[in-house]
PDB file of C-alpha atoms in Angstrom:
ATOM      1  CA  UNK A   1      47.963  17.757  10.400  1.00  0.00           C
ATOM      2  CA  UNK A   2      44.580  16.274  11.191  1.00  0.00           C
ATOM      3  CA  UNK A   3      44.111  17.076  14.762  1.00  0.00           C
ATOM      4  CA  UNK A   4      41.295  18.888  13.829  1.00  0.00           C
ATOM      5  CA  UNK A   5      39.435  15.489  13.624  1.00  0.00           C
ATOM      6  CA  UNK A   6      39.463  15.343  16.970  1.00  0.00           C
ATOM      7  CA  UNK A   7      37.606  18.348  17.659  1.00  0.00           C
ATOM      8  CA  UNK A   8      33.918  18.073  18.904  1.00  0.00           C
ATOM      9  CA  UNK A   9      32.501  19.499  15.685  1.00  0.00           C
ATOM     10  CA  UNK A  10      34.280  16.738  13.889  1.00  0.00           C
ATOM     11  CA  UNK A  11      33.721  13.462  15.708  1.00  0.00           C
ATOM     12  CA  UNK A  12      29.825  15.057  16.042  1.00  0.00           C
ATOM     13  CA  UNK A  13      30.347  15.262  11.990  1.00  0.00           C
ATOM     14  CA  UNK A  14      31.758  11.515  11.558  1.00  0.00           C
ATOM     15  CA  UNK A  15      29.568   9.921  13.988  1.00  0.00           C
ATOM     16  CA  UNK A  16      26.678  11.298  11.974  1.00  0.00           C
ATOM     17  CA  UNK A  17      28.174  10.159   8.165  1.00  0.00           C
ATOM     18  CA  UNK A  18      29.363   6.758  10.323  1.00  0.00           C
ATOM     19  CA  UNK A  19      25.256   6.678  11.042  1.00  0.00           C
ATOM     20  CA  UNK A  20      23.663   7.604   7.273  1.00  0.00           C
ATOM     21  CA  UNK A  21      25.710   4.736   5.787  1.00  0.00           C
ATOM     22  CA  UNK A  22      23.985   1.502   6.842  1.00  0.00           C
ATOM     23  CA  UNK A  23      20.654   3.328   7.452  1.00  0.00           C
ATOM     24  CA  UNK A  24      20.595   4.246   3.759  1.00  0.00           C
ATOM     25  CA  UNK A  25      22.056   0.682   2.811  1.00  0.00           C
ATOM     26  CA  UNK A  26      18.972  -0.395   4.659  1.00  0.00           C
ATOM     27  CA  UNK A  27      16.482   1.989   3.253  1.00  0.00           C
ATOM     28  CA  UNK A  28      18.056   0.601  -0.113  1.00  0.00           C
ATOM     29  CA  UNK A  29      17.402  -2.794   0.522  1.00  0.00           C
ATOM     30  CA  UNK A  30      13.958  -2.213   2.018  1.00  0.00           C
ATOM     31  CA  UNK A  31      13.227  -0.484  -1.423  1.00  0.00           C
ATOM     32  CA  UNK A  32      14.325  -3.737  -3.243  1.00  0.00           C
ATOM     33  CA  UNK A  33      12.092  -5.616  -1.133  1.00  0.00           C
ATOM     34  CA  UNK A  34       9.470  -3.869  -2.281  1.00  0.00           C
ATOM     35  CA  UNK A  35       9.931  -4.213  -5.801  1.00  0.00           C
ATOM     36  CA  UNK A  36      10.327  -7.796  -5.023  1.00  0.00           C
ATOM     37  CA  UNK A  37       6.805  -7.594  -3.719  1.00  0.00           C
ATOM     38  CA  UNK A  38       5.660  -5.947  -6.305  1.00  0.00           C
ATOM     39  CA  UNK A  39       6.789  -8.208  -9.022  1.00  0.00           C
ATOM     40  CA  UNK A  40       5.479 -11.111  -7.191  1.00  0.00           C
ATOM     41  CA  UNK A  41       2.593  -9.804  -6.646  1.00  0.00           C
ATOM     42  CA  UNK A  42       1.747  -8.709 -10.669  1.00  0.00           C
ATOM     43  CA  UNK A  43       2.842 -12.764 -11.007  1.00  0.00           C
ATOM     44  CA  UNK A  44       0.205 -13.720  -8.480  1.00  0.00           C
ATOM     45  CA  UNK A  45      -2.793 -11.191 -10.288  1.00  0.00           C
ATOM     46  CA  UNK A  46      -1.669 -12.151 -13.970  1.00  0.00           C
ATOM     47  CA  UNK A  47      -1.783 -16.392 -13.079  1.00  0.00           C
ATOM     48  CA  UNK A  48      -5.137 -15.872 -10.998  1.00  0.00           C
ATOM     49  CA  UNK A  49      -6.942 -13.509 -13.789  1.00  0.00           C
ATOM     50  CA  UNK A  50      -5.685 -15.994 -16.618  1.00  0.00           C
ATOM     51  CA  UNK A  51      -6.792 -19.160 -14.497  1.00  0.00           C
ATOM     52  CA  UNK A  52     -10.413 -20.405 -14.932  1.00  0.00           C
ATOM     53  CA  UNK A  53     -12.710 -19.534 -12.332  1.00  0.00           C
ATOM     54  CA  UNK A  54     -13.317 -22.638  -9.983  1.00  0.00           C
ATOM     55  CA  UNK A  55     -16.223 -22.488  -7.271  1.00  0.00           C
ATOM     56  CA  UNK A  56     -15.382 -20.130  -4.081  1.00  0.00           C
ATOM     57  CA  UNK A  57     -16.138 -22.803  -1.667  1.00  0.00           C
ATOM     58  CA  UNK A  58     -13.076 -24.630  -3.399  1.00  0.00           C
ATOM     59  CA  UNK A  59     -11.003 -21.770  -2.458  1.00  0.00           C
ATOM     60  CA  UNK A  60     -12.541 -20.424   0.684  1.00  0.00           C
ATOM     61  CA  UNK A  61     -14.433 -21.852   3.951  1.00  0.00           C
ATOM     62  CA  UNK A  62     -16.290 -19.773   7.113  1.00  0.00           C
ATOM     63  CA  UNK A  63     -13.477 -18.422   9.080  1.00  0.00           C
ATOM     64  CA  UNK A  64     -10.527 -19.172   6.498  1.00  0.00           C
ATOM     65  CA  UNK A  65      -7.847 -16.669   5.138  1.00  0.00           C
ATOM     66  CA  UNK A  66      -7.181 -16.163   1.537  1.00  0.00           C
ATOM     67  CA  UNK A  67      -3.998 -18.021   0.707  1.00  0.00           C
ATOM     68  CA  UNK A  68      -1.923 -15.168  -1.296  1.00  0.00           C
ATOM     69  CA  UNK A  69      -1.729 -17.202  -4.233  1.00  0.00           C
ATOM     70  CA  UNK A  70      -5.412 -17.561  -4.171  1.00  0.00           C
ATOM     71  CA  UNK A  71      -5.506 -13.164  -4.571  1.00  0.00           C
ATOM     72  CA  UNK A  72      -7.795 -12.281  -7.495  1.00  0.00           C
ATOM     73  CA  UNK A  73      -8.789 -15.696  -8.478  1.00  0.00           C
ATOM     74  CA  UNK A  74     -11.742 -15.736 -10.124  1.00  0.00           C
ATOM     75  CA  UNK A  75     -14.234 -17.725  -8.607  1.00  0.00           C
ATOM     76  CA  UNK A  76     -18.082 -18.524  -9.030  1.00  0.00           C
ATOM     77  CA  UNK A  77     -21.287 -18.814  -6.641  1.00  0.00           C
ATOM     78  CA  UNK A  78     -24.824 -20.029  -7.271  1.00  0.00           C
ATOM     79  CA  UNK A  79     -27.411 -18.594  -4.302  1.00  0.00           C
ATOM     80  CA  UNK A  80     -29.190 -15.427  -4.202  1.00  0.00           C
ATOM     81  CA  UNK A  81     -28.600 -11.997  -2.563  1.00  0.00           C
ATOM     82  CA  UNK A  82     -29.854 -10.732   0.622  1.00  0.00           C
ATOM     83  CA  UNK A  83     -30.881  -7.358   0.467  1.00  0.00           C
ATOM     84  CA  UNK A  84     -31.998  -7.106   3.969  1.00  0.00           C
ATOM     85  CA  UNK A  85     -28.827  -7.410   5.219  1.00  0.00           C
ATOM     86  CA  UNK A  86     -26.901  -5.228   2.538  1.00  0.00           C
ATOM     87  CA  UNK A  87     -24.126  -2.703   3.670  1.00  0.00           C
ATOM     88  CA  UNK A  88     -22.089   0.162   2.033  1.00  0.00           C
ATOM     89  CA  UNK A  89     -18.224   0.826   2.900  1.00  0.00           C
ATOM     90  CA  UNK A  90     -18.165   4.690   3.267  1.00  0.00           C
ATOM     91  CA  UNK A  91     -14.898   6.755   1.674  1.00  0.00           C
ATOM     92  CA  UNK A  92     -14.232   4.438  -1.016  1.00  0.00           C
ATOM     93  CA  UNK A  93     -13.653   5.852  -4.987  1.00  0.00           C
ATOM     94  CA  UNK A  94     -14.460   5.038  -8.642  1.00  0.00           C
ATOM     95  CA  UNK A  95     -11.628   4.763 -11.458  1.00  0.00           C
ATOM     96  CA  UNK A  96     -12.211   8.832 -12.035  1.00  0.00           C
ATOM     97  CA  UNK A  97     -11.195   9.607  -7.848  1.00  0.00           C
ATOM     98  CA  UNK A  98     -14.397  10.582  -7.161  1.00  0.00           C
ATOM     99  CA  UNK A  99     -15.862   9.419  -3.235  1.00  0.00           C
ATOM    100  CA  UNK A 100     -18.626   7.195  -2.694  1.00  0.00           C
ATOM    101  CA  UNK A 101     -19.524   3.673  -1.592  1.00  0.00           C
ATOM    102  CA  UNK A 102     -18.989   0.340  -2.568  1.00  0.00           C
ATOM    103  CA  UNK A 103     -21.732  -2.078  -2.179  1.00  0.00           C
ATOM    104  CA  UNK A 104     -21.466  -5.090   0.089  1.00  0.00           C
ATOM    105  CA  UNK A 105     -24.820  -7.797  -0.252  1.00  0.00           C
ATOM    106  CA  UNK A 106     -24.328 -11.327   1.320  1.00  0.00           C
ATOM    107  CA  UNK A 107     -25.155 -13.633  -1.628  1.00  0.00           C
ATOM    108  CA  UNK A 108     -26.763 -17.150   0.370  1.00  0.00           C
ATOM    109  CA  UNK A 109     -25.518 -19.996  -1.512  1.00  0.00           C
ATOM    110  CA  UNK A 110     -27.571 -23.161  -1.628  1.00  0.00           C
ATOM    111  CA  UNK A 111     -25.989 -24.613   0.969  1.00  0.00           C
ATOM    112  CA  UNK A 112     -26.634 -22.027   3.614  1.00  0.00           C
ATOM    113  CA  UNK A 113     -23.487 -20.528   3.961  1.00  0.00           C
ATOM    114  CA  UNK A 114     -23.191 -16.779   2.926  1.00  0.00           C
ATOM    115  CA  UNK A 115     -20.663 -15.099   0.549  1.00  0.00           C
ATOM    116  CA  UNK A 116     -19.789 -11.271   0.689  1.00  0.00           C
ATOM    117  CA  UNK A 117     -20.121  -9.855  -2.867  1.00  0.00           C
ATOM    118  CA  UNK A 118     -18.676  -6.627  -3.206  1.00  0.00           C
ATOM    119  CA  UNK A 119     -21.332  -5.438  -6.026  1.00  0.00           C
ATOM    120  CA  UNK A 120     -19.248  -2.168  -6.976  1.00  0.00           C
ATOM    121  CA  UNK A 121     -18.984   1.638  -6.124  1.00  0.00           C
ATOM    122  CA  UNK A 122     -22.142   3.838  -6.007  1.00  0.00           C
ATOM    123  CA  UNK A 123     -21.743   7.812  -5.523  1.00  0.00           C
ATOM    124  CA  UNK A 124     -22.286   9.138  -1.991  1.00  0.00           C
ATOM    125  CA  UNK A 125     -25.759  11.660  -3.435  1.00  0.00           C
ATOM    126  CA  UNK A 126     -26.853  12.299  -0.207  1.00  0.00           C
ATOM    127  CA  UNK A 127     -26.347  12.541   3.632  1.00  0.00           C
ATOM    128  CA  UNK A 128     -23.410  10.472   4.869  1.00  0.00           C
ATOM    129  CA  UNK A 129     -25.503   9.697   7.853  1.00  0.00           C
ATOM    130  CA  UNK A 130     -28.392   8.230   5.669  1.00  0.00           C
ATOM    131  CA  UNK A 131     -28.388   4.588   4.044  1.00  0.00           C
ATOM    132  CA  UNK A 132     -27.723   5.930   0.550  1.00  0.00           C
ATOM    133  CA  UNK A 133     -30.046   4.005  -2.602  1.00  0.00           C
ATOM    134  CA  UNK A 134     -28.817   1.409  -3.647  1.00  0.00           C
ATOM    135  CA  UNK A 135     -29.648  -0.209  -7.329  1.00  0.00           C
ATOM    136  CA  UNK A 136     -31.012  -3.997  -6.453  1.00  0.00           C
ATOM    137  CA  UNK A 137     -29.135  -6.870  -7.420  1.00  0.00           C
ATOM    138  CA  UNK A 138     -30.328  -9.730  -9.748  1.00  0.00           C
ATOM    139  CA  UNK A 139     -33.311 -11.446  -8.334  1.00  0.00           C
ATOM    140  CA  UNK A 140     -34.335 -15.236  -7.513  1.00  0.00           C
ATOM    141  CA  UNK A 141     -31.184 -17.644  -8.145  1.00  0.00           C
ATOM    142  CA  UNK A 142     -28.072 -16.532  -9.691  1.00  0.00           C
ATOM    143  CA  UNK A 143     -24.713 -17.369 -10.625  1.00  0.00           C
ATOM    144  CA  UNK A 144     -22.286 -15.032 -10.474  1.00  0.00           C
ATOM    145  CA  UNK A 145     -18.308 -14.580 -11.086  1.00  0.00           C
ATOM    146  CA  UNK A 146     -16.014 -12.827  -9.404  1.00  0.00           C
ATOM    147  CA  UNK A 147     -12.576 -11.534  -8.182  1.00  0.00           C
ATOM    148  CA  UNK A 148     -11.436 -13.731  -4.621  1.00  0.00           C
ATOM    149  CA  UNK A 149      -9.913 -10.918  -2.360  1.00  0.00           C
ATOM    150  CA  UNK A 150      -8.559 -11.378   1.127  1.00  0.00           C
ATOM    151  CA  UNK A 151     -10.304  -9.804   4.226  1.00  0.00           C
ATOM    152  CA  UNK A 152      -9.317  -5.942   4.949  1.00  0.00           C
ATOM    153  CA  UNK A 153      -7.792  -4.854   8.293  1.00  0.00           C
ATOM    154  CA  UNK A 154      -6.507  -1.886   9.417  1.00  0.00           C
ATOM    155  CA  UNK A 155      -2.858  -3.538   9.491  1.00  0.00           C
ATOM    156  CA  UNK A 156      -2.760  -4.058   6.109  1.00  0.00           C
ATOM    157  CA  UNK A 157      -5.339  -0.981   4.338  1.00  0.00           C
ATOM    158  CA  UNK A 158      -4.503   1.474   6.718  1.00  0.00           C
ATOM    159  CA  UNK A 159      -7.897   2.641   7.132  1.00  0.00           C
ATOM    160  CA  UNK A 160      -9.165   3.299  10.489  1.00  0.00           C
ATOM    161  CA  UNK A 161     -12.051   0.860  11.577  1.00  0.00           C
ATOM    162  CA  UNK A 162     -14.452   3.898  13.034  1.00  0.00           C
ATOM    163  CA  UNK A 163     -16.592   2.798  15.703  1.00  0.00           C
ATOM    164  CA  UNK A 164     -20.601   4.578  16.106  1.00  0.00           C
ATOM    165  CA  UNK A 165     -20.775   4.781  12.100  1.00  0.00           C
ATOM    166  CA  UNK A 166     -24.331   4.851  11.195  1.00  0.00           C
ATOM    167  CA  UNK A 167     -26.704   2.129  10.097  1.00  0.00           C
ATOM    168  CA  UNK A 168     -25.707  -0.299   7.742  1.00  0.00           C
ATOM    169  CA  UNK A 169     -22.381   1.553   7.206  1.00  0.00           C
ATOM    170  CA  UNK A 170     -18.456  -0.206   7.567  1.00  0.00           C
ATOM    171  CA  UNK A 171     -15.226   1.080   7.118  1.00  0.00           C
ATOM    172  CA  UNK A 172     -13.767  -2.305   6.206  1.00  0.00           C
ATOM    173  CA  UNK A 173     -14.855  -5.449   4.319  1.00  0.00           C
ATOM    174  CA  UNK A 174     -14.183  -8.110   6.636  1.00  0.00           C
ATOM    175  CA  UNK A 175     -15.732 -11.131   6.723  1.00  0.00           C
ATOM    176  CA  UNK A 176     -15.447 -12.199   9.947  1.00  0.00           C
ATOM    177  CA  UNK A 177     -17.369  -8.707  11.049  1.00  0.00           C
ATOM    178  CA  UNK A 178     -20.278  -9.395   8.347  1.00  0.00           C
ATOM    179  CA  UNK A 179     -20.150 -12.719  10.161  1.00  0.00           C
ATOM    180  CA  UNK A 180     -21.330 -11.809  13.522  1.00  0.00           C
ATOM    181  CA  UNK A 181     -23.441  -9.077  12.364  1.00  0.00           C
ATOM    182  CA  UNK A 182     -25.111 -11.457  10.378  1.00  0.00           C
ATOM    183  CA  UNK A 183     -25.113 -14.555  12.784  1.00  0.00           C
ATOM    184  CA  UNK A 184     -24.310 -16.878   9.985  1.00  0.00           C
ATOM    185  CA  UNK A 185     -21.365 -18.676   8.558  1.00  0.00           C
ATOM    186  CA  UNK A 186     -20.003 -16.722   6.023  1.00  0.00           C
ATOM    187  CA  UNK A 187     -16.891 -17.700   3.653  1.00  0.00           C
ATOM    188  CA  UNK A 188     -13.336 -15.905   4.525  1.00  0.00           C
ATOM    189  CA  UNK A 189     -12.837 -13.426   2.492  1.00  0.00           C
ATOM    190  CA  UNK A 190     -14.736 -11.695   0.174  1.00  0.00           C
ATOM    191  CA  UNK A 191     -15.526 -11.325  -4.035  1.00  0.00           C
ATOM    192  CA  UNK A 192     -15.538  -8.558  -6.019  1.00  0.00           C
ATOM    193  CA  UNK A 193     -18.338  -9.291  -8.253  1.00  0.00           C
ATOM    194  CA  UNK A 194     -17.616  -9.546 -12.564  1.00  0.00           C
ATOM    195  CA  UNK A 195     -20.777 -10.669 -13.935  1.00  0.00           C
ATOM    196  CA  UNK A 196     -23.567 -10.528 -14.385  1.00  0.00           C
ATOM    197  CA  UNK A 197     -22.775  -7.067 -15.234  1.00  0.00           C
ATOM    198  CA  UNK A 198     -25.974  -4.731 -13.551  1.00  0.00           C
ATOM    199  CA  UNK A 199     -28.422  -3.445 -15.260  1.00  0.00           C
ATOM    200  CA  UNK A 200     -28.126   0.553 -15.926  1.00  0.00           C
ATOM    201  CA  UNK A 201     -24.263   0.143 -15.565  1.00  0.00           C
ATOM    202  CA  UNK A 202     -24.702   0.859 -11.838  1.00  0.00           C
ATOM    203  CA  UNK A 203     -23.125  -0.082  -9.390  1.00  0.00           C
ATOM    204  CA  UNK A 204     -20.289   0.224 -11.017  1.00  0.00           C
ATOM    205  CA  UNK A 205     -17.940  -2.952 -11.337  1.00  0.00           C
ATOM    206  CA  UNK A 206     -14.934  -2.615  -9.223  1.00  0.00           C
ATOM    207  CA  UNK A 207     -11.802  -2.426 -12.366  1.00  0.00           C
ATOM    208  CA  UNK A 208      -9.378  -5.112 -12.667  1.00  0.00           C
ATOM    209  CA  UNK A 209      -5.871  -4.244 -10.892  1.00  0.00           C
ATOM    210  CA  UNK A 210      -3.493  -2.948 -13.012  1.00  0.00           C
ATOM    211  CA  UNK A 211      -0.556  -6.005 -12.732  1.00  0.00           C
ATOM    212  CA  UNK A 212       1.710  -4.239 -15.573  1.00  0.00           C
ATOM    213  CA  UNK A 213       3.652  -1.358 -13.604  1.00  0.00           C
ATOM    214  CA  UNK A 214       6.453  -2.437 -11.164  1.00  0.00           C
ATOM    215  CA  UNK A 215       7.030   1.109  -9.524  1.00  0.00           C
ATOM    216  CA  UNK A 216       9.898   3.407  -9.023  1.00  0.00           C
ATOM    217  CA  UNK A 217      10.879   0.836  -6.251  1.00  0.00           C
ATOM    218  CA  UNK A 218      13.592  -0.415  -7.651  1.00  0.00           C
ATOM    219  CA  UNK A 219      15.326   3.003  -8.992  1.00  0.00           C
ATOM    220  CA  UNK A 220      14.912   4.360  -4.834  1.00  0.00           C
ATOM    221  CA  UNK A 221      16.692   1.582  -3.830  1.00  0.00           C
ATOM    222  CA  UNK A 222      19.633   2.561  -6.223  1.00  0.00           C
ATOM    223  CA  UNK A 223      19.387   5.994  -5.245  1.00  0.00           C
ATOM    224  CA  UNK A 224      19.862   5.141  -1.745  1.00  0.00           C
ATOM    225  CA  UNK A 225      22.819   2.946  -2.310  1.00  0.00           C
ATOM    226  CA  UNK A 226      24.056   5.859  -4.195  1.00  0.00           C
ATOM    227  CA  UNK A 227      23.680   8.153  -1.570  1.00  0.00           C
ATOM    228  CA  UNK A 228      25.768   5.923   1.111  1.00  0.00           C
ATOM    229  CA  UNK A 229      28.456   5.801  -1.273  1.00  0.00           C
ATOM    230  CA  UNK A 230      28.127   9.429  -1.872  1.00  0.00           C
ATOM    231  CA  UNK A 231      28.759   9.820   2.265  1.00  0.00           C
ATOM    232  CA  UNK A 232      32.311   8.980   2.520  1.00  0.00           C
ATOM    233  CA  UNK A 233      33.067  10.951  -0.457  1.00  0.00           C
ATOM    234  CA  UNK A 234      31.456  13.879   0.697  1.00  0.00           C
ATOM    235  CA  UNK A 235      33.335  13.620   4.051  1.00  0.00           C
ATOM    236  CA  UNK A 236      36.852  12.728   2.290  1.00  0.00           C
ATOM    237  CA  UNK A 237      36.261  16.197   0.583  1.00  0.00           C
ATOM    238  CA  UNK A 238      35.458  18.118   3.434  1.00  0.00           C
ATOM    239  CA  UNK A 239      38.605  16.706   5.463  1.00  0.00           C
ATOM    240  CA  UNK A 240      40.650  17.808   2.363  1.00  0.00           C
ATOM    241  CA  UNK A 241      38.713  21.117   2.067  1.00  0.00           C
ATOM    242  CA  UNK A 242      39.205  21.915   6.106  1.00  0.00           C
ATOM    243  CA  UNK A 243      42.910  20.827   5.826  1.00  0.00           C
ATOM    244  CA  UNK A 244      43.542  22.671   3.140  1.00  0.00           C
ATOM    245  CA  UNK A 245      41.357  26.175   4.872  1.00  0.00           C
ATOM    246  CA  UNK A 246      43.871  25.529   8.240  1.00  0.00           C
ATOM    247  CA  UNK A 247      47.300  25.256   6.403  1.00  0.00           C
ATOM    248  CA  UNK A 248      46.318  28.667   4.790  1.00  0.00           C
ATOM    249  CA  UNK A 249      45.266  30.214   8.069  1.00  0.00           C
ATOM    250  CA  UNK A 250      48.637  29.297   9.335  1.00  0.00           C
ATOM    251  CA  UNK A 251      50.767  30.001   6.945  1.00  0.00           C
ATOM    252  CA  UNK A 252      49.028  33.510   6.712  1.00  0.00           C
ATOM    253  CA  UNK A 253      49.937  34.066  10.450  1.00  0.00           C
ATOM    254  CA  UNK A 254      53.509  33.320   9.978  1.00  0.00           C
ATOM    255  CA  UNK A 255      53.896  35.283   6.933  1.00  0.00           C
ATOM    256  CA  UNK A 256      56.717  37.868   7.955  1.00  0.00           C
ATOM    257  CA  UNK A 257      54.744  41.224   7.648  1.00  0.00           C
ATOM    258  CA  UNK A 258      56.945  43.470   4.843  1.00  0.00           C
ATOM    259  CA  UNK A 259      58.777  46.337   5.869  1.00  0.00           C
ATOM    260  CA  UNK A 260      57.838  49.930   5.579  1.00  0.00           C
ATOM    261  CA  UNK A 261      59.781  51.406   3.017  1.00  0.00           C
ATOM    262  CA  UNK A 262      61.865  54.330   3.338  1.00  0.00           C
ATOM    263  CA  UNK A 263      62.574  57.437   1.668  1.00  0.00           C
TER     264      UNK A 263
END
């Protein structure tokens, strides 16, 4: 009755539903995962933004990762900026999508040591080969305040570290790169700077991460759970369906064929 499992078609046909149902369990579970991540991680923005800011050297040293917990902590600095050694991270964008730079200055604190302050995003006016003009920072010694964000690698951004860019121009902000371009010690990690706000509203301040969405994480992971029931449902109906299409084949050939009539 259900030799026809046996067939090539069908064992190619199981095999294959045998396959989708702990692959999509696992997709399902790698969506959950996510949302995990994603929960934790609103947690970790919300507690930091709502904490007091505390002085980077507190939370950060030359060399030193950003604990995660330690994410978007604000933090303060007194030093002043260096100009001279100022870069711009090409193909990043503003709150309204549109590409430019963001601005990268070392800010020298008073102990020698060197901060990266990520002043904001500038638009990208001219030649992408050319050092674009950048508004100056606050002069003489300053304080300033700012987000604490880990170093970026290509592991973790998924932007390609180009090689050959020109002058004064990364693809990441990475501390430990501005630290041997620079030749100094220079505090893991980097800030993104909050105040003082500059003058002429430009550069413009990097905006605070949205921590109130969890994403459609959790409803994909459902969906794939659904799916791997759906499999051996699906295949229990086609058995049913292809049992059903042979018995009628067969019964059709062994239907005695009626009689002509006669006059």
């Amino acid at each position: 009755m259900y030799r026809f499992l046996l067939s090539r078609q069908w064992v190619i046909l199981t095999l294959i539903m045998l396959a989708l149902i702990p692959t999509m369990i696992e997709l399902g579970f790698w969506q959950l995962h996510r949302h995990e991540h994603k929960v934790a991680l609103n947690k970790v923005i919300s507690d930091s933004l709502s904490a007091k800011p505390v002085p980077a050297e507190s939370l950060t040293a030359p060399g030193k990762a950003i604990e995660r917990d330690d994410l978007y902590r604000r933090v303060t600095a007194k030093g002043t900026f260096d100009t001279a050694d100022e870069v711009v991270v090409r193909r990043r964008t503003n709150s309204d999508e549109e590409v430019g730079y963001h601005v990268l200055t070392p800010f020298v604190l008073d102990d020698g040591k060197v901060l990266i302050v990520n002043r904001g995003w500038i638009p990208a006016d001219g030649a992408q080969t050319q050092f674009p003009k950048v508004p100056a920072p606050a002069k003489g010694e300053t304080t300033v305040t700012g987000r604490l964000m880990a170093d970026e690698t290509t592991a973790d951004s998924g932007i390609k570290d180009v090689r050959g860019l020109p002058d004064r121009m990364v693809m990441l902000i990475n501390s430990e790169q501005q630290a041997k371009a620079l030749g100094k010690q220079v505090l893991g990690g980097y800030v993104e700077l909050t105040a003082p706000e500059p003058k002429g509203d430009t550069p413009e301040l990097i905006p605070e991460p949205d921590h109130s969405g969890i994403g459609p994480h959790m409803a994909y992971a459902i969906q794939w759970w659904l799916f791997a029931a759906g499999v051996p449902v699906g295949w229990v109906i086609l058995v049913r369906r292809e049992r059903r299409d042979l018995a009628e084949a067969a019964a059709a050939q062994t239907e005695p064929k009626a009689e002509p009539a006669t006059v």
